[in-house]
Short mmCIF file of C-alpha atoms and ligand atoms in Angstrom, two decimals:
data_model
loop_
_atom_site.label_atom_id
_atom_site.label_comp_id
_atom_site.label_asym_id
_atom_site.label_seq_id
_atom_site.Cartn_x
_atom_site.Cartn_y
_atom_site.Cartn_z
CA MET A 1 -8.79 -36.67 -5.19
CA ASP A 2 -8.47 -33.99 -7.84
CA LYS A 3 -6.53 -30.91 -6.96
CA LEU A 4 -8.17 -27.54 -7.47
CA LYS A 5 -6.83 -24.06 -7.92
CA GLY A 6 -8.10 -21.09 -5.96
CA VAL A 7 -7.41 -17.66 -4.50
CA VAL A 8 -7.31 -17.10 -0.77
CA ILE A 9 -9.91 -14.47 0.07
CA LYS A 10 -9.85 -14.66 3.86
CA THR A 11 -7.53 -15.80 6.60
CA THR A 12 -8.49 -16.31 10.20
CA GLY A 13 -5.78 -18.04 12.17
CA SER A 14 -5.23 -21.53 10.83
CA TRP A 15 -8.25 -21.51 8.50
CA HIS A 16 -8.12 -19.99 5.06
CA THR A 17 -11.04 -19.47 2.73
CA ALA A 18 -10.17 -20.23 -0.86
CA LYS A 19 -12.33 -19.18 -3.75
CA LEU A 20 -12.05 -21.97 -6.29
CA LYS A 21 -12.15 -21.54 -10.06
CA SER A 22 -15.78 -22.73 -9.99
CA GLY A 23 -16.65 -19.86 -7.67
CA GLN A 24 -17.15 -22.21 -4.73
CA LEU A 25 -15.72 -21.14 -1.37
CA MET A 26 -13.78 -23.74 0.60
CA ASP A 27 -12.33 -23.45 4.09
CA CYS A 28 -8.87 -24.94 4.15
CA THR A 29 -6.02 -25.80 6.44
CA VAL A 30 -2.42 -25.77 5.25
CA ARG A 31 0.06 -28.56 4.71
CA GLY A 32 3.66 -27.54 4.22
CA LYS A 33 5.90 -24.69 5.26
CA PHE A 34 5.93 -22.15 2.40
CA ARG A 35 8.92 -20.18 3.63
CA ILE A 36 10.04 -16.95 2.04
CA LYS A 37 13.76 -16.40 1.52
CA GLY A 38 15.25 -13.76 3.80
CA ILE A 39 12.38 -13.39 6.25
CA ARG A 40 10.80 -15.61 8.84
CA ASN A 41 7.13 -15.40 8.04
CA THR A 42 4.79 -16.27 10.86
CA ASN A 43 1.89 -17.18 8.55
CA PRO A 44 2.35 -19.50 5.59
CA ILE A 45 -0.58 -18.26 3.51
CA ALA A 46 -2.02 -14.80 3.00
CA VAL A 47 -5.03 -13.21 1.33
CA GLY A 48 -4.37 -12.93 -2.39
CA ASP A 49 -2.34 -16.12 -2.60
CA VAL A 50 -3.03 -18.40 -5.53
CA VAL A 51 -3.07 -21.90 -4.10
CA VAL A 52 -3.64 -25.54 -4.96
CA VAL A 53 -6.30 -27.16 -2.82
CA GLU A 54 -6.90 -30.83 -2.11
CA PRO A 55 -10.52 -31.34 -1.03
CA ASN A 56 -11.04 -33.53 2.03
CA PRO A 57 -13.04 -36.65 1.11
CA ASN A 58 -16.69 -36.40 2.13
CA GLU A 59 -16.22 -33.00 3.70
CA PRO A 60 -16.73 -29.44 2.48
CA THR A 61 -13.21 -28.51 3.62
CA GLY A 62 -9.81 -28.86 1.98
CA VAL A 63 -6.07 -28.67 2.42
CA ILE A 64 -3.78 -26.15 0.77
CA THR A 65 -0.85 -28.13 -0.58
CA ASP A 66 0.85 -25.71 -2.96
CA LEU A 67 1.42 -22.02 -3.43
CA GLU A 68 2.03 -20.26 -6.74
CA PRO A 69 4.87 -17.72 -6.75
CA ARG A 70 3.63 -14.33 -5.50
CA THR A 71 4.04 -11.33 -7.80
CA ASN A 72 4.41 -9.20 -4.67
CA TYR A 73 3.42 -9.16 -1.02
CA ILE A 74 3.02 -6.76 1.86
CA ILE A 75 4.53 -7.71 5.20
CA ARG A 76 4.31 -6.37 8.68
CA LYS A 77 7.01 -6.82 11.27
CA ALA A 78 6.40 -7.01 14.99
CA THR A 79 9.14 -4.45 15.54
CA LYS A 80 11.40 -2.61 13.18
CA LEU A 81 14.38 -4.88 13.81
CA SER A 82 12.36 -8.04 14.09
CA LYS A 83 13.27 -10.83 11.71
CA GLN A 84 9.77 -12.23 11.99
CA ALA A 85 7.17 -10.91 9.65
CA HIS A 86 3.50 -11.45 9.00
CA ILE A 87 2.46 -11.53 5.37
CA ILE A 88 -0.56 -9.27 5.13
CA ALA A 89 -1.57 -9.77 1.52
CA SER A 90 -0.14 -10.79 -1.83
CA ASN A 91 -0.57 -10.42 -5.60
CA ILE A 92 -1.73 -6.83 -5.35
CA ASP A 93 -2.23 -4.98 -8.64
CA GLN A 94 -2.33 -1.47 -7.21
CA VAL A 95 -2.43 0.71 -4.15
CA PHE A 96 -5.02 3.48 -4.02
CA LEU A 97 -3.63 6.22 -1.85
CA LEU A 98 -6.55 8.25 -0.58
CA ALA A 99 -5.57 11.79 0.38
CA ALA A 100 -7.37 15.05 1.04
CA MET A 101 -6.57 18.76 0.89
CA ALA A 102 -8.76 19.41 3.94
CA GLU A 103 -10.51 17.68 6.85
CA PRO A 104 -7.97 16.21 7.32
CA GLU A 105 -5.24 17.69 5.17
CA THR A 106 -2.89 14.91 4.10
CA PRO A 107 0.74 15.94 4.50
CA LEU A 108 2.84 15.42 1.37
CA MET A 109 5.16 13.49 3.63
CA PHE A 110 2.42 10.91 4.16
CA ILE A 111 1.90 10.65 0.42
CA ASP A 112 5.60 10.27 -0.30
CA ARG A 113 6.08 7.62 2.37
CA VAL A 114 3.24 5.55 0.97
CA LEU A 115 4.60 5.96 -2.55
CA VAL A 116 8.06 4.87 -1.43
CA THR A 117 6.57 1.83 0.28
CA ALA A 118 4.57 0.96 -2.83
CA GLU A 119 7.72 1.28 -4.94
CA SER A 120 9.65 -0.92 -2.54
CA TYR A 121 6.95 -3.59 -2.83
CA ARG A 122 6.76 -3.03 -6.61
CA ILE A 123 3.06 -2.21 -6.47
CA PRO A 124 1.82 0.58 -8.80
CA ALA A 125 0.21 3.46 -6.89
CA VAL A 126 -2.74 5.68 -7.80
CA ILE A 127 -3.36 8.89 -5.85
CA LEU A 128 -6.91 10.02 -5.10
CA PHE A 129 -7.53 13.48 -3.66
CA ASN A 130 -10.90 13.15 -1.97
CA LYS A 131 -13.32 15.75 -0.56
CA MET A 132 -12.91 18.06 -3.56
CA ASP A 133 -16.44 19.34 -2.81
CA LEU A 134 -15.10 21.02 0.33
CA LEU A 135 -12.42 23.12 -1.34
CA ASP A 136 -12.40 26.83 -2.11
CA GLU A 137 -10.81 28.06 -5.31
CA ASP A 138 -7.29 28.41 -3.91
CA GLN A 139 -7.37 24.91 -2.45
CA GLN A 140 -8.65 23.55 -5.73
CA GLU A 141 -5.75 25.14 -7.54
CA LEU A 142 -3.36 23.62 -5.06
CA ALA A 143 -4.96 20.21 -5.61
CA GLU A 144 -4.44 20.64 -9.35
CA ALA A 145 -0.82 21.63 -8.72
CA TYR A 146 -0.31 18.43 -6.71
CA GLN A 147 -2.00 16.47 -9.46
CA TYR A 148 0.48 17.94 -11.95
CA LEU A 149 3.40 17.29 -9.59
CA TYR A 150 2.66 13.60 -9.07
CA GLU A 151 1.53 12.93 -12.63
CA SER A 152 4.80 14.39 -13.89
CA ILE A 153 6.56 11.70 -11.85
CA GLY A 154 4.29 9.05 -13.36
CA TYR A 155 1.60 8.44 -10.74
CA PRO A 156 -2.01 8.70 -11.92
CA VAL A 157 -3.91 11.27 -9.85
CA MET A 158 -7.69 11.68 -9.61
CA LEU A 159 -9.52 14.56 -7.94
CA ILE A 160 -12.66 13.06 -6.46
CA SER A 161 -15.47 13.44 -4.00
CA ALA A 162 -16.87 10.34 -2.37
CA VAL A 163 -19.86 12.41 -1.27
CA SER A 164 -20.78 14.23 -4.49
CA GLY A 165 -19.64 11.39 -6.74
CA LEU A 166 -17.14 13.55 -8.65
CA ASN A 167 -14.92 11.42 -10.92
CA LEU A 168 -15.86 8.15 -9.26
CA ASP A 169 -16.34 6.64 -12.71
CA GLN A 170 -12.62 7.17 -13.23
CA VAL A 171 -11.94 5.33 -9.99
CA ARG A 172 -14.20 2.44 -10.98
CA GLY A 173 -12.51 2.24 -14.36
CA LYS A 174 -9.11 2.04 -12.74
CA MET A 175 -10.22 -0.58 -10.19
CA LYS A 176 -12.04 -2.81 -12.64
CA ASN A 177 -10.48 -6.25 -13.10
CA THR A 178 -7.80 -5.61 -10.49
CA THR A 179 -7.03 -6.41 -6.89
CA SER A 180 -6.33 -3.27 -4.89
CA VAL A 181 -5.63 -2.05 -1.42
CA ILE A 182 -6.69 1.36 -0.16
CA VAL A 183 -4.40 3.35 2.10
CA GLY A 184 -5.08 6.65 3.81
CA GLN A 185 -5.19 8.41 7.14
CA SER A 186 -8.18 8.00 9.36
CA GLY A 187 -11.04 10.29 8.37
CA VAL A 188 -9.93 10.77 4.78
CA GLY A 189 -12.98 8.90 3.47
CA LYS A 190 -11.99 5.28 2.81
CA SER A 191 -15.21 3.74 4.09
CA THR A 192 -17.32 6.45 2.45
CA LEU A 193 -15.62 5.84 -0.89
CA LEU A 194 -16.10 2.09 -0.79
CA ASN A 195 -19.69 2.36 0.28
CA GLN A 196 -20.25 4.82 -2.54
CA LEU A 197 -18.61 2.46 -5.05
CA GLN A 198 -20.72 -0.37 -3.72
CA PRO A 199 -23.64 0.63 -1.52
CA GLY A 200 -24.29 -1.81 1.26
CA LEU A 201 -20.80 -3.17 1.48
CA GLY A 202 -20.51 -1.68 4.96
CA LEU A 203 -16.77 -1.89 5.03
CA LYS A 204 -14.81 -0.75 8.00
CA ILE A 205 -11.47 -0.34 6.31
CA GLY A 206 -8.65 -0.53 8.82
CA ASP A 207 -11.08 0.37 11.55
CA ILE A 208 -9.49 -1.73 14.22
CA SER A 209 -7.35 0.81 15.99
CA GLU A 210 -3.70 -0.06 16.39
CA ALA A 211 -3.94 0.98 20.03
CA HIS A 212 -6.45 -1.81 20.68
CA GLN A 213 -4.07 -4.42 19.47
CA GLN A 214 -1.01 -3.29 21.33
CA GLY A 215 0.30 -5.72 23.90
CA LYS A 216 -2.04 -8.42 22.71
CA HIS A 217 -0.98 -11.15 20.38
CA THR A 218 -3.80 -10.72 17.94
CA THR A 219 -3.96 -12.24 14.52
CA THR A 220 -4.32 -9.78 11.72
CA PHE A 221 -7.41 -10.75 9.83
CA ALA A 222 -7.56 -9.81 6.22
CA GLU A 223 -10.26 -10.20 3.66
CA MET A 224 -10.74 -9.72 -0.04
CA HIS A 225 -14.04 -8.15 -1.10
CA GLU A 226 -15.45 -8.53 -4.56
CA LEU A 227 -17.24 -5.44 -5.80
CA ASP A 228 -20.08 -5.89 -8.28
CA PHE A 229 -18.37 -3.98 -11.08
CA GLY A 230 -15.52 -6.49 -11.07
CA ALA A 231 -12.93 -5.17 -8.65
CA ASN A 232 -11.32 -6.85 -5.67
CA ILE A 233 -10.42 -4.83 -2.59
CA ILE A 234 -8.25 -6.26 0.14
CA ASP A 235 -9.29 -4.98 3.53
CA THR A 236 -6.96 -5.40 6.48
CA PRO A 237 -6.02 -3.42 9.56
CA GLY A 238 -2.46 -4.53 8.81
CA ILE A 239 -2.40 -2.01 6.00
CA ARG A 240 -1.60 0.60 8.61
CA SER A 241 2.04 -0.41 8.47
CA PHE A 242 2.08 0.76 4.88
CA GLY A 243 4.43 3.71 4.95
CA LEU A 244 7.07 2.05 7.05
CA VAL A 245 9.95 2.03 4.66
CA GLU A 246 12.97 -0.15 5.11
CA VAL A 247 16.09 0.24 3.07
CA ASP A 248 19.34 -1.57 3.64
CA ARG A 249 21.67 1.05 2.22
CA ALA A 250 21.30 4.81 2.05
CA GLU A 251 21.68 4.94 -1.72
CA GLU A 252 18.86 2.41 -2.08
CA LEU A 253 16.20 4.88 -0.98
CA SER A 254 16.50 6.81 -4.24
CA HIS A 255 15.38 3.68 -6.10
CA PHE A 256 11.96 4.31 -4.62
CA PHE A 257 11.78 7.94 -5.82
CA PRO A 258 11.50 7.32 -9.57
CA GLU A 259 12.37 10.89 -10.63
CA ILE A 260 15.36 11.07 -8.25
CA PHE A 261 16.53 7.66 -9.38
CA GLU A 262 16.38 8.64 -13.03
CA VAL A 263 18.32 11.89 -12.66
CA GLY A 264 20.70 10.19 -10.22
CA GLN A 265 22.09 8.14 -13.10
CA ASN A 266 24.04 11.29 -14.03
CA CYS A 267 25.67 11.83 -10.64
CA ARG A 268 29.47 11.71 -10.56
CA PHE A 269 29.47 8.85 -8.03
CA HIS A 270 27.38 5.79 -8.73
CA ASN A 271 26.62 5.35 -5.02
CA CYS A 272 25.70 9.02 -4.57
CA THR A 273 23.15 9.58 -1.78
CA HIS A 274 22.30 13.03 -3.22
CA THR A 275 23.03 14.72 0.10
CA HIS A 276 26.59 16.11 0.21
CA GLU A 277 28.46 14.62 -2.74
CA PRO A 278 30.13 16.81 -5.38
CA GLY A 279 28.85 16.47 -8.92
CA CYS A 280 25.36 15.48 -7.77
CA ALA A 281 22.91 15.75 -10.66
CA VAL A 282 19.93 15.42 -8.30
CA LYS A 283 20.82 18.50 -6.25
CA GLU A 284 21.31 20.42 -9.47
CA ALA A 285 17.91 19.27 -10.75
CA VAL A 286 16.26 20.36 -7.49
CA GLU A 287 17.85 23.80 -7.85
CA ASN A 288 16.55 24.03 -11.41
CA ASN A 289 13.05 22.96 -10.32
CA GLU A 290 13.29 19.83 -12.43
CA ILE A 291 12.75 17.71 -9.31
CA PRO A 292 10.00 18.99 -6.98
CA PHE A 293 11.54 20.48 -3.86
CA THR A 294 8.97 18.80 -1.57
CA ARG A 295 9.94 15.41 -2.92
CA TYR A 296 13.65 16.04 -2.35
CA GLU A 297 12.95 17.36 1.14
CA ASN A 298 10.92 14.27 2.03
CA TYR A 299 13.61 12.07 0.54
CA LEU A 300 16.08 13.66 2.97
CA THR A 301 13.69 13.25 5.91
CA ILE A 302 13.06 9.59 5.21
CA MET A 303 16.82 9.11 4.74
CA LYS A 304 17.40 10.44 8.26
CA GLY A 305 15.09 7.71 9.51
CA ASP A 306 14.19 8.54 13.08
CA GLU A 307 12.23 11.58 12.18
CA GLY A 308 10.20 9.59 9.72
CA ASP A 309 9.28 7.12 12.43
CA LYS A 310 8.24 9.83 14.82
CA TYR A 311 6.19 11.31 12.07
CA ARG A 312 4.51 8.01 11.38
CA LYS A 313 3.48 7.66 15.02
CA ASP A 314 2.00 11.14 14.90
CA ILE A 315 -0.19 10.57 11.92
CA TYR A 316 -1.53 7.33 13.25
CA ALA A 317 -2.02 8.52 16.82
CA GLN A 318 -5.70 8.70 17.59
P1 GDP B 401 -12.13 6.74 6.89
O1 GDP B 401 -11.70 6.85 8.31
O2 GDP B 401 -11.00 6.97 5.96
O3 GDP B 401 -12.86 5.47 6.59
O4 GDP B 401 -13.14 7.96 6.64
P2 GDP B 401 -14.73 7.95 6.56
O5 GDP B 401 -15.21 7.30 5.33
O6 GDP B 401 -15.27 7.45 7.85
O7 GDP B 401 -15.04 9.52 6.44
C1 GDP B 401 -14.73 10.45 7.45
C2 GDP B 401 -15.67 11.65 7.33
O8 GDP B 401 -15.40 12.34 6.09
C3 GDP B 401 -17.13 11.27 7.28
O9 GDP B 401 -17.84 12.21 8.06
C4 GDP B 401 -17.51 11.37 5.83
O10 GDP B 401 -18.85 11.70 5.64
C5 GDP B 401 -16.60 12.49 5.36
N1 GDP B 401 -16.30 12.41 3.92
C6 GDP B 401 -15.80 11.35 3.25
N2 GDP B 401 -15.65 11.64 1.95
C7 GDP B 401 -16.07 12.91 1.79
C8 GDP B 401 -16.16 13.79 0.64
O11 GDP B 401 -15.82 13.48 -0.49
N3 GDP B 401 -16.64 15.06 0.88
C9 GDP B 401 -17.02 15.46 2.13
N4 GDP B 401 -17.49 16.70 2.26
N5 GDP B 401 -16.94 14.66 3.20
C10 GDP B 401 -16.47 13.42 3.04
ZN1 ZN B 402 23.56 12.57 -6.51
#
């Protein structure tokens, strides 16, 4: 039987739906282990995977026999120290970080944590400030200041309104021909945005509350949606763990703050953590306003660790 290539667009337990090159959907089981070096993954195949499928004779189903190397993947661990990890999704072109200046105001700490996570996964991030229609003049100016701040680091920023439609063409343009995930606190407008981009999609992005799943051994279902204008969106409640940064060594964290990493090349010590060391170019740059103070502050908070975790619980508590 001829082997076919496809992309996994849905996983539900041991069945995976592959979209074949022809456009046909085929439900598949998996043959083989597909281990990842360094982690014990509890699921062999994830949404976004490019796979080779062997159709079952005289049946509409197939078997996944091979997996192409992933360009990146998002994982979720049962606990922080757990060696076991669930692969949530793979081959992601970009993360759209949906934020707002009001109702609810997104803390810069939330933004920076998501950016750090995206950097650690090597996924480019785009920041969207939603609900611009709600802002008074001062808040609008602040939004523009944040736009300047993050664009100066290298992240594209769009000021949008999912309700009024402001700048949604920019968003569509950026999403076109890519596979994206959308991350943002509850209430920031993820479902509204997607339904605006594609009326009738009826998405419930990340709607399954974490609290519901606690204590139960539930499978994280993920799904890739194809929007009519040629964009793929991966929808999964597992995306809530986005923002949980893990670094092995203190000096590694700065790798995920591009502007700190760049300036840090000039520190006296190559393993400088930019906290207390003499001859630290980063601290000097912060004093000279060449590195945004909020970024440095959040770098220090994430470095301390515990506080960041507490913070994460707070923002997701519902
Ligand atoms: P989600 O939890 O991130 O999916 O957020 P929702 O899409 O459910 O939106 C939460 C609330 O914010 C809803 O009442 C939306 O109508 C509202 N909302 C979303 N986007 C906008 C916007 O651009 N402007 C205004 N004024 N309200 C918005
Ligand atoms: Zn330094």
